[in-house]
Amino acid sequence: MAGPYSEKVMDHFMHPRNVGVIENPDGIGQVGNPVCGDIMKMYINVKDNVITDIKFQTFGCGAAISTSSMATEMIKGKSLNDALALTNKAVAEALGGLPAVKMHCSVLAEEAVKSAIDDYLKKTTGTGLPGFKPHEEPLEKHEH
Amino acid sequence: MAGPYSEKVMDHFMHPRNVGVIENPDGIGQVGNPVCGDIMKMYINVKDNVITDIKFQTFGCGAAISTSSMATEMIKGKSLNDALALTNKAVAEALGGLPAVKMHCSVLAEEAVKSAIDDYLKKTTGTGLPGFKPHEEPLEKHEH
Amino acid sequence: MKRVYLDYAATTPTHPDVLAEMQPYFFLKFGNPSSIHQFGQEAKAAIETAREKTAKLIGASADEIVFTSGGTESDNFAIEGIAFANEKKGKHIITSKIEHHAVSECCEFLAKRGFTITHIPVDKFGLVDPEDVKKTITDKTILISIMHANNEIGTIEPIAEIAGIAKEKGVYFHTDAVQTAGHIPINKLNADLISFSAHKFYGPKGIGALYIKKGTRMVSFLHGGAQEKNRRASTENVPGIVGMGKACELAQNDMAIEKETILRDKLIKGLFDQIPEIVLNGHPTLRLPNNVNISIKHIEGESILINLDLMGIAASSGSACTSGSLDPSHVLMAIGLAHEVAHGSLRLTLGKYTTDDDIIYLLETLPPIVKKLRAMSPLK
Amino acid sequence: MKRVYLDYAATTPTHPDVLAEMQPYFFLKFGNPSSIHQFGQEAKAAIETAREKTAKLIGASADEIVFTSGGTESDNFAIEGIAFANEKKGKHIITSKIEHHAVSECCEFLAKRGFTITHIPVDKFGLVDPEDVKKTITDKTILISIMHANNEIGTIEPIAEIAGIAKEKGVYFHTDAVQTAGHIPINKLNADLISFSAHKFYGPKGIGALYIKKGTRMVSFLHGGAQEKNRRASTENVPGIVGMGKACELAQNDMAIEKETILRDKLIKGLFDQIPEIVLNGHPTLRLPNNVNISIKHIEGESILINLDLMGIAASSGSACTSGSLDPSHVLMAIGLAHEVAHGSLRLTLGKYTTDDDIIYLLETLPPIVKKLRAMSPLK
Ligand SMILES: Cc1ncc(COP(=O)(O)O)c(C=O)c1O
Ligand SMILES: Cc1ncc(COP(=O)(O)O)c(C=O)c1O
């Protein structure tokens, strides 16, 4: 299709990496909300400060799904610090670019990662990521 | 041409009857003005209350020329009373109708006739046609 | 790959007979209808013939039809034309919450210029209650604009009743019939103004018409030359007008209401049989014969569309993602859908070339897509 | 019968290559460019290619081009768009006495809505004096609109200078380039807004464009959907836009300026050699290469046109009789012609398909017509 998306986006959209749920994960993050039409949920397992496993579930458009997929791929096996350094721009670039109106999806992907790490830190150290606050609070939480 | 005019109008426009000038006529009438783009001038000779000859000159559009032509044809050889009874509607009808925006041309033709008779009456009886006043005075007169 | 077009409400292909009728007016008979010469007069004759055909589709007389550049211009022309000509009487306009943007944004523009707009709500089927309209009319009301049928959910509004109320109160009534013209019969609808767009019924894009009842007091929208009896300036789009006339003629002889209704209902039944947790948006029976609109819970519209497109199926959605805005369709919100349900809407609209096979193909293709996307979704 | 078209300023035939380029977008690639699916995306790609070609004709960038339904909409859009967006700054607009009605009537509409319009006079050749514009600017002036070349008498205005003055004073500058686009080179002209109409240069009717310089503060004219990056609502006229793009491309490669200038000057010389008591209207050299406008004293334009038409020649006139109004052309009055001289004007405009033979035929045909009509005329 000659649609709005690059080939890379379409590849990740049609064949998303790391889809699914981790049972009893070390951290869960959820960002977005039904109003804007994108909800991303990420599950991580962490060992020795390294993200050993990551899964996502996304309700949203093509860009939302492919940025989720790309973001998980980019940080799987990386240290928490490296994962926290992931920017939405890097995700978009790795996908060969996004239409301007879809850039907010890459922001959500970045925030979903941070939110999962925040959750992990809260659970392990008692305090979350300093200063972290996703753009919009989800209206409902689907916590396990 | 499938233009705005009926066949009759086109016939009179392309082959106008009674075009020209009468030298030393018994009456001359001129109506219209350059502002509106139509000027009609009619010359008549009268004998025993009958219009024995009539000629016209017209500056104007197709409708102006053909209504002049038709009007002269309709009153040539008629009594002054018959000629005065000529209405613009009758001229338009005899031409098979005129476009709405061109009806004013038939009014001019009726008035040109009346104006020529008015002039004849003024010259012969000293008073013109009672109550006659063409819609618009010509800006300049080309009297002989 | 198989290509199945189920987006006829967005636009339709120009019928080959329509195109054939237009052809001579590009090069051979290319004159400007305002010209007095043969080239102009043959073009003029062509647009007058087209005007008669267009008028006939709605039982109007030819001089009540003004050609425009499409549905949007017709809507803007109707609304601003009435507003600017009648503002001495009052500056109040009544419309509904489910109008097309061509109506609602135009009202928005007027609201910024001192007009007051009342937006009548709709029920869960998308129906306007004529009583609500009646209650809202004041002595400052100059126009009521309620669409004939909604472009997203297909609900057909009780226009005759609303028009009756408007008439009784001496208020102008406009209806946007862009989705109904050529699809279901229209007989002036008792309206003062009716908007059409040719490309919605197998005519060309970029041409539309506004029915203006004789005696309606309004100003023109496009200012300039004396075309269209001083009601719409600009050199006439002769091939477009000729095409629109032909499309009206074809539509009059061939509205496929029964065929479309059967296919539509088969499609709805098939969807409900095969996909759990879906809802039908719009009215079950007061509905355009070619419109199906469902919400597929827990998944989002654009994802569905792209997956369908990759399988060769063209459809549309009221999801925000497909419009470039962040909000889902105002129509789906007006009928009371939750945001995430609105985002999961899918509109399938049928037309002249839709076959049984197309429906079968859609019903084979969609369920696995839904399954796949639901598996990815955090919602349940 | 021989048919000779000498009315290219009224409209031109759609070039066969343009039509060929449009064809696929009626039936095969008929999608709505706003649709996300393949059908829509291929239409979208086509209009973006056309936008680039259109932009190239005037050295603009593609996102500065908005497609409209023609020259009139472009003019109305430019003027109302600036007026309604900038009225807080002021409500004064400067234009000339010889603008096309699409500009002057639109200004008239605004005058009724509280705007003040200054109409700059022209000299006997139809030229606006930039100094006059300069003197008229106040701190309430928001827009200057002066046409690039006049459609009746062909005079080319000193647009670059006027644009310079506007820029210096921080006032928006619009120019109606409907008669020049595709005919003589245009390079943005330093303007903020430029109007075009495709049918004036071998493109289809019903499509035009407005160049809007980046950063120009204006509101849209057609309110509704988000098409044209929110600047012009309505489903895009895809075949029309594709045709306009092709026409721009053809024009860029093939402006027949020299050929037309030679024919034009031959025609003017022939007319003066053969017909006594005529005057050339417009400027002798600052003139469109394809425009001849003369007044033939003592006779009226419509009569001439009908006689020519019966001989197969298509021309036009500024006579009142050809416009349905009672006044002769405001342009001919503005250059100071007496009424009866204005009524006797004849415009002959040449184009791509005009041959030497056509000119010879006109020069054989017109003199006897003039003689015949003068013989009927009471004027001398
Ligand atoms: C109900 C309705 N009104 C108006 C319009 C606008 O028509 P157009 O896009 O032809 O301007 C549309 C379609 O886009 C529509 O569905
Ligand atoms: C100078 C000028 N401006 C504007 C227009 C209007 O263009 P259109 O008829 O395509 O709307 C024309 C031609 O009619 C014109 O010659």
Short mmCIF file of N, CA and C in Angstrom, two decimals, chain C residues 76-190:
data_model
loop_
_atom_site.label_atom_id
_atom_site.label_comp_id
_atom_site.label_asym_id
_atom_site.label_seq_id
_atom_site.Cartn_x
_atom_site.Cartn_y
_atom_site.Cartn_z
N ASN C 76 -22.10 25.67 2.45
CA ASN C 76 -21.62 27.00 2.85
C ASN C 76 -22.47 28.10 2.22
N PHE C 77 -22.79 27.92 0.95
CA PHE C 77 -23.61 28.88 0.21
C PHE C 77 -24.97 29.02 0.88
N ALA C 78 -25.61 27.89 1.18
CA ALA C 78 -26.94 27.92 1.79
C ALA C 78 -26.89 28.67 3.12
N ILE C 79 -25.93 28.31 3.95
CA ILE C 79 -25.91 28.83 5.31
C ILE C 79 -25.47 30.29 5.35
N GLU C 80 -24.34 30.60 4.72
CA GLU C 80 -23.90 32.00 4.72
C GLU C 80 -24.84 32.87 3.88
N GLY C 81 -25.36 32.28 2.82
CA GLY C 81 -26.27 33.04 1.94
C GLY C 81 -27.50 33.50 2.69
N ILE C 82 -28.07 32.61 3.50
CA ILE C 82 -29.24 32.98 4.31
C ILE C 82 -28.81 33.90 5.45
N ALA C 83 -27.71 33.54 6.09
CA ALA C 83 -27.28 34.30 7.26
C ALA C 83 -27.03 35.76 6.92
N PHE C 84 -26.25 36.00 5.87
CA PHE C 84 -25.87 37.39 5.57
C PHE C 84 -27.03 38.18 4.95
N ALA C 85 -28.02 37.50 4.42
CA ALA C 85 -29.14 38.23 3.82
C ALA C 85 -30.25 38.51 4.84
N ASN C 86 -30.25 37.77 5.94
CA ASN C 86 -31.38 37.87 6.86
C ASN C 86 -30.99 38.26 8.27
N GLU C 87 -29.75 38.71 8.44
CA GLU C 87 -29.29 38.97 9.81
C GLU C 87 -30.03 40.13 10.46
N LYS C 88 -30.66 40.97 9.63
CA LYS C 88 -31.46 42.05 10.24
C LYS C 88 -32.60 41.46 11.04
N LYS C 89 -33.14 40.34 10.54
CA LYS C 89 -34.24 39.68 11.27
C LYS C 89 -33.73 39.02 12.55
N GLY C 90 -32.56 38.41 12.44
CA GLY C 90 -32.02 37.74 13.62
C GLY C 90 -30.76 36.98 13.28
N LYS C 91 -30.07 36.55 14.31
CA LYS C 91 -28.79 35.89 14.07
C LYS C 91 -28.75 34.51 14.72
N HIS C 92 -29.88 33.85 14.72
CA HIS C 92 -29.94 32.53 15.37
C HIS C 92 -30.14 31.43 14.33
N ILE C 93 -29.29 30.43 14.41
CA ILE C 93 -29.35 29.29 13.48
C ILE C 93 -29.45 28.00 14.29
N ILE C 94 -30.33 27.13 13.84
CA ILE C 94 -30.48 25.84 14.52
C ILE C 94 -29.94 24.73 13.62
N THR C 95 -29.14 23.88 14.21
CA THR C 95 -28.61 22.76 13.43
C THR C 95 -28.51 21.56 14.39
N SER C 96 -27.95 20.46 13.93
CA SER C 96 -27.89 19.30 14.82
C SER C 96 -26.46 19.00 15.21
N LYS C 97 -26.31 18.07 16.12
CA LYS C 97 -24.97 17.70 16.57
C LYS C 97 -24.28 16.72 15.64
N ILE C 98 -25.00 16.28 14.62
CA ILE C 98 -24.39 15.25 13.76
C ILE C 98 -24.24 15.71 12.32
N GLU C 99 -24.29 17.02 12.11
CA GLU C 99 -24.11 17.52 10.74
C GLU C 99 -22.70 17.22 10.23
N HIS C 100 -22.60 17.20 8.92
CA HIS C 100 -21.28 17.13 8.28
C HIS C 100 -20.50 18.41 8.63
N HIS C 101 -19.18 18.32 8.62
CA HIS C 101 -18.37 19.51 8.91
C HIS C 101 -18.66 20.67 7.98
N ALA C 102 -19.11 20.37 6.78
CA ALA C 102 -19.40 21.45 5.83
C ALA C 102 -20.51 22.35 6.35
N VAL C 103 -21.38 21.79 7.19
CA VAL C 103 -22.41 22.59 7.84
C VAL C 103 -21.89 23.11 9.18
N SER C 104 -21.32 22.22 9.98
CA SER C 104 -20.99 22.64 11.35
C SER C 104 -19.84 23.64 11.38
N GLU C 105 -18.85 23.46 10.52
CA GLU C 105 -17.72 24.41 10.52
C GLU C 105 -18.16 25.76 9.97
N CYS C 106 -19.10 25.72 9.05
CA CYS C 106 -19.60 26.98 8.50
C CYS C 106 -20.37 27.73 9.58
N CYS C 107 -21.15 27.01 10.38
CA CYS C 107 -21.84 27.63 11.51
C CYS C 107 -20.83 28.18 12.52
N GLU C 108 -19.77 27.43 12.70
CA GLU C 108 -18.69 27.85 13.59
C GLU C 108 -18.13 29.21 13.14
N PHE C 109 -17.91 29.31 11.84
CA PHE C 109 -17.41 30.56 11.25
C PHE C 109 -18.38 31.71 11.57
N LEU C 110 -19.68 31.43 11.42
CA LEU C 110 -20.67 32.47 11.69
C LEU C 110 -20.75 32.79 13.19
N ALA C 111 -20.53 31.76 14.00
CA ALA C 111 -20.56 31.99 15.46
C ALA C 111 -19.49 33.01 15.84
N LYS C 112 -18.36 32.93 15.15
CA LYS C 112 -17.28 33.90 15.42
C LYS C 112 -17.66 35.29 14.93
N ARG C 113 -18.68 35.36 14.09
CA ARG C 113 -19.08 36.64 13.53
C ARG C 113 -20.43 37.08 14.10
N GLY C 114 -20.72 36.66 15.33
CA GLY C 114 -21.87 37.21 16.03
C GLY C 114 -23.15 36.41 15.94
N PHE C 115 -23.13 35.29 15.24
CA PHE C 115 -24.34 34.48 15.19
C PHE C 115 -24.38 33.51 16.37
N THR C 116 -25.59 33.10 16.74
CA THR C 116 -25.76 32.12 17.80
C THR C 116 -26.22 30.82 17.17
N ILE C 117 -25.56 29.75 17.51
CA ILE C 117 -25.89 28.46 16.90
C ILE C 117 -26.42 27.52 17.97
N THR C 118 -27.56 26.92 17.73
CA THR C 118 -28.06 25.88 18.63
C THR C 118 -27.84 24.52 17.98
N HIS C 119 -27.21 23.63 18.72
CA HIS C 119 -26.96 22.28 18.19
C HIS C 119 -27.93 21.30 18.84
N ILE C 120 -28.89 20.83 18.08
CA ILE C 120 -29.88 19.89 18.60
C ILE C 120 -29.21 18.53 18.80
N PRO C 121 -29.40 17.90 19.97
CA PRO C 121 -28.81 16.57 20.18
C PRO C 121 -29.60 15.50 19.41
N VAL C 122 -29.07 14.31 19.40
CA VAL C 122 -29.77 13.20 18.75
C VAL C 122 -29.91 12.05 19.75
N ASP C 123 -30.79 11.11 19.45
CA ASP C 123 -30.91 9.96 20.34
C ASP C 123 -29.84 8.92 19.99
N LYS C 124 -29.92 7.76 20.62
CA LYS C 124 -28.83 6.80 20.43
C LYS C 124 -28.78 6.23 19.02
N PHE C 125 -29.87 6.43 18.26
CA PHE C 125 -29.86 5.98 16.86
C PHE C 125 -29.40 7.10 15.92
N GLY C 126 -29.20 8.27 16.48
CA GLY C 126 -28.81 9.40 15.64
C GLY C 126 -29.97 10.21 15.13
N LEU C 127 -31.16 10.01 15.72
CA LEU C 127 -32.34 10.74 15.25
C LEU C 127 -32.52 12.07 15.97
N VAL C 128 -32.82 13.10 15.18
CA VAL C 128 -33.21 14.39 15.73
C VAL C 128 -34.70 14.32 16.06
N ASP C 129 -35.09 14.83 17.20
CA ASP C 129 -36.50 14.90 17.54
C ASP C 129 -37.07 16.25 17.06
N PRO C 130 -38.02 16.22 16.13
CA PRO C 130 -38.57 17.48 15.61
C PRO C 130 -39.09 18.39 16.72
N GLU C 131 -39.57 17.81 17.79
CA GLU C 131 -40.06 18.64 18.91
C GLU C 131 -38.94 19.48 19.49
N ASP C 132 -37.74 18.89 19.55
CA ASP C 132 -36.59 19.65 20.06
C ASP C 132 -36.33 20.87 19.19
N VAL C 133 -36.47 20.66 17.88
CA VAL C 133 -36.25 21.79 16.96
C VAL C 133 -37.28 22.86 17.24
N LYS C 134 -38.53 22.42 17.33
CA LYS C 134 -39.64 23.35 17.54
C LYS C 134 -39.42 24.21 18.79
N LYS C 135 -39.01 23.56 19.87
CA LYS C 135 -38.85 24.27 21.14
C LYS C 135 -37.75 25.33 21.09
N THR C 136 -36.82 25.11 20.17
CA THR C 136 -35.63 25.98 20.16
C THR C 136 -35.81 27.23 19.31
N ILE C 137 -36.84 27.21 18.46
CA ILE C 137 -37.04 28.35 17.56
C ILE C 137 -37.44 29.59 18.35
N THR C 138 -36.77 30.70 18.04
CA THR C 138 -37.17 31.99 18.64
C THR C 138 -37.49 32.95 17.49
N ASP C 139 -37.88 34.16 17.84
CA ASP C 139 -38.18 35.12 16.76
C ASP C 139 -36.90 35.63 16.09
N LYS C 140 -35.77 35.20 16.60
CA LYS C 140 -34.48 35.57 15.99
C LYS C 140 -33.94 34.46 15.11
N THR C 141 -34.66 33.36 15.05
CA THR C 141 -34.16 32.22 14.26
C THR C 141 -34.39 32.48 12.78
N ILE C 142 -33.32 32.39 12.00
CA ILE C 142 -33.48 32.64 10.56
C ILE C 142 -33.28 31.38 9.73
N LEU C 143 -32.67 30.37 10.30
CA LEU C 143 -32.36 29.17 9.50
C LEU C 143 -32.31 27.93 10.38
N ILE C 144 -32.87 26.85 9.82
CA ILE C 144 -32.71 25.53 10.43
C ILE C 144 -32.01 24.66 9.39
N SER C 145 -30.92 24.03 9.78
CA SER C 145 -30.21 23.16 8.84
C SER C 145 -30.02 21.79 9.48
N ILE C 146 -30.75 20.82 8.96
CA ILE C 146 -30.65 19.44 9.46
C ILE C 146 -30.45 18.53 8.27
N MET C 147 -29.47 17.66 8.37
CA MET C 147 -29.14 16.83 7.20
C MET C 147 -30.21 15.78 6.92
N HIS C 148 -30.29 15.38 5.66
CA HIS C 148 -31.28 14.38 5.27
C HIS C 148 -30.88 13.00 5.80
N ALA C 149 -29.67 12.59 5.52
CA ALA C 149 -29.18 11.34 6.13
C ALA C 149 -27.74 11.55 6.51
N ASN C 150 -27.36 10.92 7.61
CA ASN C 150 -26.01 11.11 8.11
C ASN C 150 -25.00 10.27 7.32
N ASN C 151 -23.87 10.88 7.03
CA ASN C 151 -22.86 10.21 6.21
C ASN C 151 -22.10 9.11 6.93
N GLU C 152 -22.08 9.15 8.25
CA GLU C 152 -21.33 8.11 8.95
C GLU C 152 -22.20 6.92 9.33
N ILE C 153 -23.31 7.21 10.01
CA ILE C 153 -24.11 6.11 10.53
C ILE C 153 -25.35 5.84 9.69
N GLY C 154 -25.58 6.65 8.67
CA GLY C 154 -26.65 6.34 7.72
C GLY C 154 -28.07 6.64 8.17
N THR C 155 -28.22 7.18 9.37
CA THR C 155 -29.57 7.45 9.87
C THR C 155 -30.28 8.51 9.02
N ILE C 156 -31.54 8.20 8.66
CA ILE C 156 -32.34 9.13 7.86
C ILE C 156 -33.23 9.93 8.81
N GLU C 157 -33.09 11.25 8.73
CA GLU C 157 -33.78 12.13 9.67
C GLU C 157 -35.22 12.42 9.23
N PRO C 158 -36.08 12.76 10.19
CA PRO C 158 -37.48 13.10 9.88
C PRO C 158 -37.59 14.50 9.27
N ILE C 159 -37.05 14.63 8.08
CA ILE C 159 -36.92 15.94 7.43
C ILE C 159 -38.26 16.59 7.13
N ALA C 160 -39.21 15.79 6.65
CA ALA C 160 -40.50 16.37 6.27
C ALA C 160 -41.13 17.07 7.47
N GLU C 161 -41.06 16.41 8.63
CA GLU C 161 -41.65 17.02 9.83
C GLU C 161 -40.94 18.29 10.25
N ILE C 162 -39.61 18.23 10.19
CA ILE C 162 -38.84 19.41 10.60
C ILE C 162 -39.10 20.56 9.63
N ALA C 163 -39.17 20.21 8.33
CA ALA C 163 -39.45 21.24 7.33
C ALA C 163 -40.82 21.86 7.59
N GLY C 164 -41.76 21.02 7.97
CA GLY C 164 -43.11 21.52 8.27
C GLY C 164 -43.09 22.52 9.41
N ILE C 165 -42.34 22.18 10.44
CA ILE C 165 -42.22 23.10 11.59
C ILE C 165 -41.59 24.42 11.17
N ALA C 166 -40.54 24.32 10.36
CA ALA C 166 -39.85 25.53 9.90
C ALA C 166 -40.82 26.41 9.12
N LYS C 167 -41.56 25.78 8.25
CA LYS C 167 -42.50 26.52 7.41
C LYS C 167 -43.53 27.24 8.28
N GLU C 168 -44.07 26.49 9.22
CA GLU C 168 -45.07 27.03 10.13
C GLU C 168 -44.54 28.27 10.85
N LYS C 169 -43.27 28.21 11.23
CA LYS C 169 -42.69 29.32 12.00
C LYS C 169 -42.06 30.38 11.10
N GLY C 170 -42.11 30.17 9.78
CA GLY C 170 -41.53 31.16 8.88
C GLY C 170 -40.02 31.24 8.95
N VAL C 171 -39.39 30.09 9.16
CA VAL C 171 -37.93 30.04 9.23
C VAL C 171 -37.42 29.25 8.02
N TYR C 172 -36.36 29.71 7.39
CA TYR C 172 -35.81 28.96 6.25
C TYR C 172 -35.30 27.60 6.71
N PHE C 173 -35.48 26.61 5.82
CA PHE C 173 -35.01 25.26 6.15
C PHE C 173 -34.08 24.74 5.07
N HIS C 174 -32.89 24.37 5.49
CA HIS C 174 -31.90 23.78 4.59
C HIS C 174 -31.64 22.35 4.99
N THR C 175 -31.49 21.47 3.99
CA THR C 175 -31.06 20.12 4.32
C THR C 175 -29.92 19.69 3.42
N ASP C 176 -28.94 19.06 4.05
CA ASP C 176 -27.79 18.53 3.32
C ASP C 176 -28.19 17.13 2.86
N ALA C 177 -28.44 17.00 1.56
CA ALA C 177 -28.89 15.71 1.01
C ALA C 177 -27.77 15.04 0.24
N VAL C 178 -26.54 15.37 0.62
CA VAL C 178 -25.39 14.84 -0.11
C VAL C 178 -25.37 13.31 -0.10
N GLN C 179 -25.80 12.72 1.01
CA GLN C 179 -25.76 11.25 1.07
C GLN C 179 -27.02 10.60 0.52
N THR C 180 -28.07 11.36 0.31
CA THR C 180 -29.31 10.74 -0.16
C THR C 180 -29.57 10.97 -1.64
N ALA C 181 -29.15 12.12 -2.16
CA ALA C 181 -29.45 12.42 -3.56
C ALA C 181 -28.89 11.32 -4.45
N GLY C 182 -29.75 10.81 -5.31
CA GLY C 182 -29.33 9.75 -6.21
C GLY C 182 -29.38 8.38 -5.58
N HIS C 183 -29.61 8.33 -4.27
CA HIS C 183 -29.64 7.03 -3.59
C HIS C 183 -31.04 6.64 -3.15
N ILE C 184 -31.76 7.62 -2.61
CA ILE C 184 -33.17 7.37 -2.28
C ILE C 184 -33.97 8.54 -2.84
N PRO C 185 -35.26 8.36 -3.08
CA PRO C 185 -36.03 9.43 -3.70
C PRO C 185 -36.07 10.69 -2.83
N ILE C 186 -36.00 11.82 -3.51
CA ILE C 186 -36.10 13.11 -2.84
C ILE C 186 -37.14 13.90 -3.60
N ASN C 187 -38.10 14.44 -2.93
CA ASN C 187 -39.04 15.27 -3.67
C ASN C 187 -39.17 16.62 -3.00
N LYS C 188 -38.15 17.40 -3.18
CA LYS C 188 -38.05 18.75 -2.62
C LYS C 188 -38.07 18.75 -1.10
N LEU C 189 -38.68 17.76 -0.50
CA LEU C 189 -38.63 17.59 0.94
C LEU C 189 -39.23 18.77 1.68
N ASN C 190 -39.95 19.61 0.93
CA ASN C 190 -40.53 20.79 1.58
C ASN C 190 -39.47 21.78 2.06
#
